[in-house]
Short mmCIF file of C-alpha atoms in Angstrom, two decimals:
data_model
loop_
_atom_site.label_atom_id
_atom_site.label_comp_id
_atom_site.label_asym_id
_atom_site.label_seq_id
_atom_site.Cartn_x
_atom_site.Cartn_y
_atom_site.Cartn_z
CA MET A 1 5.10 -14.86 29.82
CA THR A 2 5.54 -17.75 31.84
CA PRO A 3 4.78 -21.17 30.71
CA ALA A 4 3.06 -22.33 33.53
CA ARG A 5 -0.98 -22.95 32.97
CA GLY A 6 -2.64 -19.65 33.72
CA ASP A 7 -5.68 -17.66 33.03
CA HIS A 8 -6.16 -18.82 29.08
CA ASP A 9 -7.82 -15.72 27.96
CA ALA A 10 -4.93 -13.39 29.71
CA ARG A 11 -2.30 -15.55 28.18
CA ARG A 12 -3.88 -15.47 24.65
CA SER A 13 -4.35 -11.74 25.08
CA GLU A 14 -0.75 -11.27 26.10
CA VAL A 15 0.22 -13.42 22.74
CA SER A 16 -1.85 -11.07 20.90
CA GLU A 17 0.11 -7.76 22.37
CA GLY A 18 3.29 -9.88 21.39
CA VAL A 19 2.18 -10.51 17.79
CA TRP A 20 1.15 -6.66 17.47
CA ARG A 21 4.02 -5.38 18.70
CA VAL A 22 6.44 -7.18 16.26
CA LEU A 23 4.05 -6.21 13.26
CA SER A 24 4.47 -2.99 14.35
CA SER A 25 8.34 -2.46 14.56
CA ARG A 26 9.01 -5.23 11.86
CA GLY A 27 6.34 -5.52 9.69
CA PHE A 28 4.35 -8.99 8.07
CA GLU A 29 7.64 -9.70 6.38
CA GLY A 30 9.71 -9.83 10.25
CA LEU A 31 6.55 -11.64 11.68
CA THR A 32 7.94 -15.42 12.72
CA LEU A 33 6.87 -17.41 15.62
CA ARG A 34 10.57 -16.70 16.85
CA ALA A 35 10.31 -13.08 16.95
CA VAL A 36 7.21 -12.86 18.79
CA ALA A 37 8.81 -15.87 21.22
CA ALA A 38 11.62 -13.35 21.86
CA GLU A 39 9.19 -10.43 22.28
CA LEU A 40 7.39 -12.19 25.02
CA GLY A 41 10.55 -14.01 26.36
CA ALA A 42 8.99 -17.36 25.92
CA SER A 43 10.08 -20.25 23.90
CA THR A 44 9.03 -21.31 20.11
CA GLY A 45 7.75 -24.49 21.14
CA LEU A 46 5.26 -22.48 23.40
CA LEU A 47 4.01 -20.24 20.60
CA THR A 48 3.62 -23.36 18.57
CA HIS A 49 0.88 -24.22 20.75
CA TYR A 50 -1.18 -20.85 19.69
CA PHE A 51 0.17 -20.86 15.90
CA PRO A 52 0.69 -24.22 14.52
CA ASN A 53 2.49 -22.51 11.41
CA LYS A 54 3.28 -19.39 9.81
CA ARG A 55 0.23 -19.30 8.05
CA ALA A 56 -1.71 -19.78 11.42
CA LEU A 57 0.09 -16.71 12.79
CA LEU A 58 -0.86 -14.52 9.74
CA GLY A 59 -4.15 -15.61 10.14
CA HIS A 60 -4.31 -14.23 13.94
CA ALA A 61 -2.42 -11.02 12.82
CA LEU A 62 -4.78 -10.32 10.35
CA GLU A 63 -7.75 -11.11 12.66
CA GLU A 64 -6.12 -8.92 15.63
CA LEU A 65 -6.02 -5.92 12.89
CA ASP A 66 -9.61 -6.16 12.17
CA ARG A 67 -10.66 -6.43 15.92
CA ARG A 68 -8.25 -3.27 16.83
CA SER A 69 -9.44 -1.38 13.54
CA GLY A 70 -13.19 -2.14 14.32
CA SER A 71 -12.68 -1.24 18.12
CA ARG A 72 -10.63 1.90 17.77
CA PRO A 73 -12.79 5.12 18.60
CA ARG A 74 -13.83 6.65 15.36
CA ARG A 75 -15.39 9.94 14.60
CA THR A 76 -18.36 8.16 12.74
CA ALA A 77 -18.93 6.36 15.92
CA PRO A 78 -17.69 8.26 18.92
CA ALA A 79 -16.49 6.21 22.01
CA ASP A 80 -18.69 8.35 24.39
CA GLY A 81 -21.85 7.40 22.55
CA SER A 82 -22.11 11.27 21.25
CA PRO A 83 -23.81 11.60 17.94
CA PRO A 84 -21.96 11.04 14.74
CA PRO A 85 -21.56 14.36 12.24
CA PRO A 86 -25.01 14.89 10.72
CA ALA A 87 -25.55 12.97 7.71
CA GLY A 88 -24.22 14.03 4.45
CA LEU A 89 -21.07 15.76 3.61
CA ALA A 90 -19.89 16.03 7.34
CA ARG A 91 -20.28 12.44 7.65
CA LEU A 92 -18.28 11.45 4.78
CA ARG A 93 -15.48 13.86 5.56
CA ALA A 94 -15.50 12.07 9.13
CA ALA A 95 -15.67 8.48 7.63
CA LEU A 96 -12.52 9.82 5.51
CA LEU A 97 -10.35 11.29 8.33
CA ASP A 98 -11.29 7.86 10.41
CA VAL A 99 -8.83 6.31 7.68
CA LEU A 100 -6.05 8.61 8.07
CA PRO A 101 -2.90 8.23 10.21
CA LEU A 102 -3.75 11.47 12.19
CA ASP A 103 -2.71 10.40 15.45
CA GLU A 104 -0.39 7.58 16.99
CA ALA A 105 -2.80 4.80 17.05
CA ALA A 106 -4.02 5.44 13.65
CA VAL A 107 -0.50 5.68 12.25
CA ALA A 108 0.33 2.20 14.15
CA GLY A 109 -2.91 0.74 12.73
CA ASN A 110 -2.16 2.07 9.05
CA ARG A 111 1.52 0.87 9.27
CA ILE A 112 0.19 -2.82 9.84
CA TRP A 113 -2.87 -2.60 7.29
CA VAL A 114 -0.49 -1.25 4.54
CA GLY A 115 2.00 -3.97 5.40
CA SER A 116 -0.67 -6.64 5.23
CA TRP A 117 -1.10 -6.09 1.37
CA ASP A 118 1.79 -7.85 0.50
CA VAL A 119 0.93 -10.92 2.31
CA ALA A 120 -2.80 -10.87 1.58
CA LEU A 121 -1.87 -10.21 -2.51
CA ALA A 122 0.13 -13.27 -2.26
CA ASP A 123 -2.86 -15.50 -1.08
CA PRO A 124 -6.31 -15.46 -2.93
CA GLU A 125 -8.23 -16.18 0.33
CA LEU A 126 -6.94 -13.25 2.19
CA ALA A 127 -6.92 -11.30 -0.96
CA ALA A 128 -10.74 -11.80 -1.32
CA ALA A 129 -11.04 -11.10 2.49
CA HIS A 130 -9.32 -7.76 1.95
CA ALA A 131 -11.22 -6.87 -1.35
CA GLY A 132 -14.25 -7.30 0.66
CA ARG A 133 -13.72 -5.28 3.70
CA TYR A 134 -12.53 -2.31 0.87
CA GLY A 135 -15.73 -3.15 -0.89
CA ARG A 136 -18.03 -2.66 2.40
CA SER A 137 -15.78 0.37 3.09
CA ARG A 138 -16.88 1.88 -0.58
CA GLU A 139 -20.69 1.17 -0.02
CA ALA A 140 -20.70 2.92 3.21
CA LEU A 141 -18.91 5.95 1.55
CA GLU A 142 -21.43 5.84 -1.22
CA GLY A 143 -24.02 6.14 1.23
CA HIS A 144 -22.51 9.32 2.53
CA VAL A 145 -21.93 10.58 -0.92
CA ALA A 146 -25.93 9.94 -2.07
CA ASP A 147 -26.89 11.65 1.54
CA ALA A 148 -24.73 14.72 0.54
CA GLN A 149 -26.37 14.69 -2.76
CA ARG A 150 -29.81 14.53 -1.53
CA LEU A 151 -29.07 17.51 0.84
CA GLY A 152 -27.57 19.40 -2.21
CA GLU A 153 -24.03 19.29 -0.76
CA LEU A 154 -22.70 17.46 -3.78
CA PRO A 155 -23.67 17.74 -7.15
CA ALA A 156 -26.92 15.92 -7.90
CA GLY A 157 -25.58 14.53 -11.17
CA ALA A 158 -22.56 12.87 -10.08
CA ASP A 159 -22.06 8.96 -10.11
CA ALA A 160 -22.28 8.28 -6.44
CA ALA A 161 -20.23 4.99 -6.42
CA ALA A 162 -17.39 6.47 -8.79
CA LEU A 163 -17.21 9.32 -5.99
CA ALA A 164 -16.92 6.84 -3.35
CA ALA A 165 -14.45 4.92 -4.93
CA ALA A 166 -12.35 8.09 -5.69
CA ALA A 167 -12.79 9.30 -2.27
CA GLN A 168 -11.44 5.86 -1.06
CA ALA A 169 -8.44 6.00 -3.52
CA PHE A 170 -7.51 9.18 -2.54
CA VAL A 171 -7.30 8.69 1.18
CA LEU A 172 -5.56 5.29 0.78
CA GLY A 173 -2.90 7.03 -1.36
CA LEU A 174 -2.65 9.86 1.34
CA VAL A 175 -2.14 7.11 3.90
CA VAL A 176 0.73 5.51 2.14
CA GLN A 177 2.29 9.16 1.63
CA ALA A 178 2.07 10.13 5.16
CA LEU A 179 3.32 6.63 6.67
CA PHE A 180 6.61 7.15 4.32
CA ALA A 181 6.79 11.14 4.53
CA PRO A 182 5.32 12.18 8.22
CA GLY A 183 7.14 15.21 8.32
CA GLU A 184 5.97 16.31 4.77
CA PHE A 185 2.54 15.16 5.73
CA PRO A 186 1.41 15.94 9.35
CA PRO A 187 -1.99 15.77 10.59
CA GLU A 188 -3.08 19.22 9.38
CA ARG A 189 -1.73 19.03 5.70
CA GLN A 190 -3.38 15.79 5.61
CA THR A 191 -6.67 17.17 6.74
CA ALA A 192 -6.38 20.33 4.32
CA LEU A 193 -5.54 17.74 1.45
CA LEU A 194 -8.68 15.94 2.43
CA ASP A 195 -10.89 19.21 2.62
CA GLY A 196 -9.31 20.33 -0.66
CA TYR A 197 -10.23 17.04 -2.45
CA LEU A 198 -14.04 17.41 -0.96
CA ALA A 199 -14.28 21.28 -1.69
CA GLY A 200 -13.52 19.98 -5.67
CA LEU A 201 -16.36 17.20 -5.35
CA ALA A 202 -18.72 20.12 -4.11
CA ALA A 203 -17.64 22.54 -6.48
CA GLY A 204 -18.69 19.59 -9.26
CA MET B 1 20.39 -23.05 -13.73
CA THR B 2 23.90 -25.10 -13.48
CA PRO B 3 26.51 -24.32 -10.62
CA ALA B 4 29.05 -24.78 -13.67
CA ARG B 5 30.87 -21.34 -13.99
CA GLY B 6 29.70 -19.54 -17.09
CA ASP B 7 28.85 -16.15 -18.14
CA HIS B 8 28.58 -14.18 -15.13
CA ASP B 9 26.14 -11.32 -16.54
CA ALA B 10 23.99 -14.23 -17.80
CA ARG B 11 23.74 -16.14 -14.49
CA ARG B 12 23.32 -13.02 -12.65
CA SER B 13 20.13 -11.77 -15.07
CA GLU B 14 18.82 -15.58 -14.47
CA VAL B 15 19.13 -14.98 -10.63
CA SER B 16 17.20 -11.72 -11.02
CA GLU B 17 14.64 -13.51 -12.97
CA GLY B 18 13.86 -15.96 -10.35
CA VAL B 19 13.73 -13.28 -7.65
CA TRP B 20 11.15 -11.53 -9.68
CA ARG B 21 9.28 -14.38 -10.37
CA VAL B 22 9.15 -15.34 -6.55
CA LEU B 23 8.00 -11.88 -5.88
CA SER B 24 5.42 -11.73 -8.29
CA SER B 25 3.54 -14.76 -6.89
CA ARG B 26 4.45 -14.75 -3.40
CA GLY B 27 5.38 -11.21 -2.26
CA PHE B 28 8.25 -9.96 -0.12
CA GLU B 29 6.70 -11.95 2.48
CA GLY B 30 7.62 -15.27 0.62
CA LEU B 31 10.62 -14.31 -0.71
CA THR B 32 13.55 -16.49 0.73
CA LEU B 33 16.87 -17.90 -0.40
CA ARG B 34 15.17 -21.40 -0.50
CA ALA B 35 12.01 -19.76 -2.68
CA VAL B 36 14.55 -18.57 -5.41
CA ALA B 37 16.61 -21.56 -5.25
CA ALA B 38 13.70 -23.83 -5.96
CA GLU B 39 12.83 -21.42 -8.49
CA LEU B 40 15.40 -21.72 -10.24
CA GLY B 41 16.21 -25.44 -9.69
CA ALA B 42 19.53 -24.44 -7.89
CA SER B 43 20.87 -25.25 -4.35
CA THR B 44 20.49 -22.67 -1.51
CA GLY B 45 24.01 -22.77 -0.92
CA LEU B 46 24.64 -21.28 -4.53
CA LEU B 47 22.14 -18.51 -4.19
CA THR B 48 24.28 -17.42 -0.99
CA HIS B 49 26.98 -16.46 -3.14
CA TYR B 50 24.82 -13.76 -4.51
CA PHE B 51 22.90 -12.87 -1.32
CA PRO B 52 24.89 -13.72 1.73
CA ASN B 53 21.44 -12.96 3.71
CA LYS B 54 17.80 -12.06 3.74
CA ARG B 55 18.56 -8.27 3.80
CA ALA B 56 20.99 -8.76 0.60
CA LEU B 57 18.06 -10.54 -1.18
CA LEU B 58 15.52 -7.79 -0.22
CA GLY B 59 17.92 -5.01 -1.52
CA HIS B 60 18.57 -6.77 -4.54
CA ALA B 61 14.74 -7.19 -5.16
CA LEU B 62 14.26 -3.38 -4.50
CA GLU B 63 17.00 -2.66 -6.98
CA GLU B 64 15.46 -4.75 -9.42
CA LEU B 65 12.10 -2.99 -9.07
CA ASP B 66 13.87 0.38 -9.79
CA ARG B 67 15.56 -0.88 -12.73
CA ARG B 68 12.50 -2.41 -14.23
CA SER B 69 10.35 0.37 -13.06
CA GLY B 70 12.69 2.92 -14.95
CA SER B 71 12.95 0.94 -18.20
CA ARG B 72 9.40 -0.03 -18.62
CA PRO B 73 7.76 2.09 -21.60
CA ARG B 74 5.78 5.05 -20.32
CA ARG B 75 3.69 7.53 -22.06
CA THR B 76 5.75 10.24 -20.67
CA ALA B 77 8.67 8.63 -22.27
CA PRO B 78 7.70 6.52 -25.33
CA ALA B 79 9.76 3.40 -26.29
CA ASP B 80 9.69 4.45 -29.96
CA GLY B 81 11.25 7.64 -29.06
CA SER B 82 8.15 9.69 -30.33
CA PRO B 83 7.24 12.87 -28.37
CA PRO B 84 5.40 12.85 -25.01
CA PRO B 85 1.73 14.20 -24.60
CA PRO B 86 2.30 18.17 -24.83
CA ALA B 87 3.24 19.80 -21.39
CA GLY B 88 0.49 20.95 -19.20
CA LEU B 89 -2.70 18.73 -18.33
CA ALA B 90 -1.85 16.03 -21.04
CA ARG B 91 1.47 15.36 -19.36
CA LEU B 92 0.13 15.29 -16.16
CA ARG B 93 -2.52 12.90 -17.05
CA ALA B 94 0.09 10.59 -18.85
CA ALA B 95 2.36 10.57 -16.01
CA LEU B 96 -0.50 9.33 -13.73
CA LEU B 97 -1.86 6.92 -16.26
CA ASP B 98 1.98 5.73 -16.02
CA VAL B 99 1.22 4.66 -12.48
CA LEU B 100 -1.76 2.79 -12.81
CA PRO B 101 -2.05 -1.20 -13.46
CA LEU B 102 -3.52 -0.43 -16.89
CA ASP B 103 -1.71 -3.62 -18.56
CA GLU B 104 -0.32 -7.07 -17.47
CA ALA B 105 3.31 -5.51 -16.79
CA ALA B 106 1.86 -2.56 -14.85
CA VAL B 107 -0.17 -5.18 -12.82
CA ALA B 108 2.92 -7.24 -12.10
CA GLY B 109 5.22 -3.98 -11.00
CA ASN B 110 2.63 -2.55 -8.77
CA ARG B 111 2.05 -5.68 -6.85
CA ILE B 112 5.61 -5.78 -6.41
CA TRP B 113 5.71 -2.01 -5.19
CA VAL B 114 2.83 -2.33 -3.16
CA GLY B 115 4.21 -5.34 -1.46
CA SER B 116 7.51 -3.38 -1.24
CA TRP B 117 5.96 -0.98 1.08
CA ASP B 118 5.90 -3.56 4.20
CA VAL B 119 9.36 -4.28 3.88
CA ALA B 120 10.27 -0.51 3.49
CA LEU B 121 8.41 0.77 6.52
CA ALA B 122 10.22 -1.91 8.89
CA ASP B 123 13.78 -0.39 7.66
CA PRO B 124 14.43 3.12 8.18
CA GLU B 125 17.26 3.26 5.35
CA LEU B 126 14.75 1.50 2.81
CA ALA B 127 12.00 3.81 4.31
CA ALA B 128 14.09 6.90 3.59
CA ALA B 129 14.73 5.70 0.03
CA HIS B 130 10.84 4.84 -0.97
CA ALA B 131 10.17 8.58 0.49
CA GLY B 132 12.91 9.89 -1.93
CA ARG B 133 11.27 8.30 -4.93
CA TYR B 134 7.97 9.31 -4.29
CA GLY B 135 9.08 12.82 -3.19
CA ARG B 136 10.76 13.15 -6.73
CA SER B 137 7.95 11.76 -8.15
CA ARG B 138 5.38 14.76 -6.74
CA GLU B 139 8.16 17.14 -7.96
CA ALA B 140 7.46 16.06 -11.45
CA LEU B 141 3.93 16.18 -10.98
CA GLU B 142 4.03 19.57 -9.28
CA GLY B 143 5.99 20.70 -12.55
CA HIS B 144 3.38 19.03 -14.72
CA VAL B 145 0.61 21.18 -12.94
CA ALA B 146 2.56 24.27 -12.78
CA ASP B 147 2.61 24.10 -16.82
CA ALA B 148 -1.05 23.31 -16.79
CA GLN B 149 -1.53 26.51 -14.45
CA ARG B 150 0.50 28.48 -16.83
CA LEU B 151 -1.43 27.19 -19.77
CA GLY B 152 -4.76 27.84 -18.27
CA GLU B 153 -5.65 24.33 -18.04
CA LEU B 154 -5.81 24.24 -14.15
CA PRO B 155 -6.52 27.32 -12.06
CA ALA B 156 -3.78 29.62 -11.59
CA GLY B 157 -4.57 30.06 -7.73
CA ALA B 158 -4.56 26.54 -6.74
CA ASP B 159 -1.30 25.65 -4.75
CA ALA B 160 0.69 23.36 -7.12
CA ALA B 161 2.44 21.32 -4.55
CA ALA B 162 -0.82 20.47 -2.95
CA LEU B 163 -2.55 19.30 -6.20
CA ALA B 164 0.78 17.54 -7.13
CA ALA B 165 0.75 15.65 -3.31
CA ALA B 166 -3.29 14.95 -3.91
CA ALA B 167 -2.97 13.62 -7.42
CA GLN B 168 -0.18 11.03 -6.14
CA ALA B 169 -2.34 10.09 -3.20
CA PHE B 170 -5.19 9.60 -5.87
CA VAL B 171 -3.46 7.33 -7.97
CA LEU B 172 -1.49 5.31 -5.42
CA GLY B 173 -4.76 4.47 -3.78
CA LEU B 174 -6.41 3.59 -7.05
CA VAL B 175 -3.29 1.09 -7.62
CA VAL B 176 -4.21 -0.60 -4.27
CA GLN B 177 -8.12 -0.61 -5.00
CA ALA B 178 -7.37 -2.18 -8.80
CA LEU B 179 -5.17 -4.73 -7.19
CA PHE B 180 -7.34 -6.09 -4.90
CA ALA B 181 -10.49 -5.77 -6.79
CA PRO B 182 -9.21 -6.09 -10.83
CA GLY B 183 -12.87 -6.81 -11.59
CA GLU B 184 -14.29 -3.94 -9.96
CA PHE B 185 -11.31 -1.55 -11.79
CA PRO B 186 -10.92 -3.02 -14.95
CA PRO B 187 -8.37 -0.35 -17.04
CA GLU B 188 -11.41 1.55 -18.31
CA ARG B 189 -12.74 2.66 -15.15
CA GLN B 190 -9.69 3.21 -13.66
CA THR B 191 -8.75 5.43 -16.43
CA ALA B 192 -12.53 7.13 -16.14
CA LEU B 193 -12.07 7.60 -12.38
CA LEU B 194 -8.54 9.45 -13.22
CA ASP B 195 -10.40 11.79 -15.90
CA GLY B 196 -12.99 12.70 -13.40
CA TYR B 197 -10.37 13.73 -10.69
CA LEU B 198 -8.71 15.51 -13.32
CA ALA B 199 -11.85 17.10 -14.43
CA GLY B 200 -12.36 18.26 -11.00
CA LEU B 201 -8.82 19.95 -10.68
CA ALA B 202 -9.62 21.50 -13.70
CA ALA B 203 -13.23 22.87 -12.69
CA GLY B 204 -11.26 24.22 -9.50
#
């Protein structure tokens, strides 16, 4: 990274890459202007042009996390434009699989999501933003549950909101387990545990 | 906190309290020698006597987390020496309730546990220690599952290790949801979601 004036967007994207690499290896705790500067071979002074303080750097990191999470290919929104799995249980399963660390990109993204919880819980504004994200995600899951109930794939009498909250809890906790013990929770075991969970729901 | 020589243990305990208060309000990201010194009204120099560097401070914080988690009253090990719930499904339920943020102390402890994941994932030694803790916890749950199977409270054919891993995932994810959205996940809803989960297991 050179301090000379250049393509502003390219520079900004280079800075974002540096932030992401520091986050991936050291987490939010290790995310400092100095660490990002070192990662980019730039001066701390140059970095303060982008991030006047630590909070601005954290804010950017969370935006970047959002952007990358939103743009990565998902089973519920295939990158090639092919249709998602059919509505109901298949789409609920796809949405839950989309959360799990089943490949390298999803491991990196999840590692940073999980790391963001410490920072977010310490800041009411960031905590509210995270709570909003998880709330919207539960609403989407609730829609899939309701579809599955209409289709007779899940028991009609069950509380769809409760099933959605429970399913979200299940995958989030599985993410944490898999990040700490990847050897015990390879992708096929994560998938089998999720399928066992969904079979239990279907059995009512 | 006075810099004069005094009861070493009392001083150390005072320092630990300060570390805990900083963690509760600002998380690991905000845990610095300077923040602990300010919390205690002490000099940063005095704190370096206890913690020569940031890593020593983090290590102490995680030990303190272990100590407090181990010594808080639990349903599976009542403080008054009364017997725990009977072996089987009741004890499995008690062990899972022990994890959830159902009262103020459990909220504070969980907030710090969740916050520790960022730091732990960035450090192979700390990550291995956390993985070991969760592994031991899964083993204990597996024992309760096996007891419940022997007693006919859970289906005998199910894989006890998988049920234990799934149950742990469920409560860990519920912890995260409840920390971010305490209004949506009051203690009675957390308990109801757990009971719904256990009923699903029992139904097979």
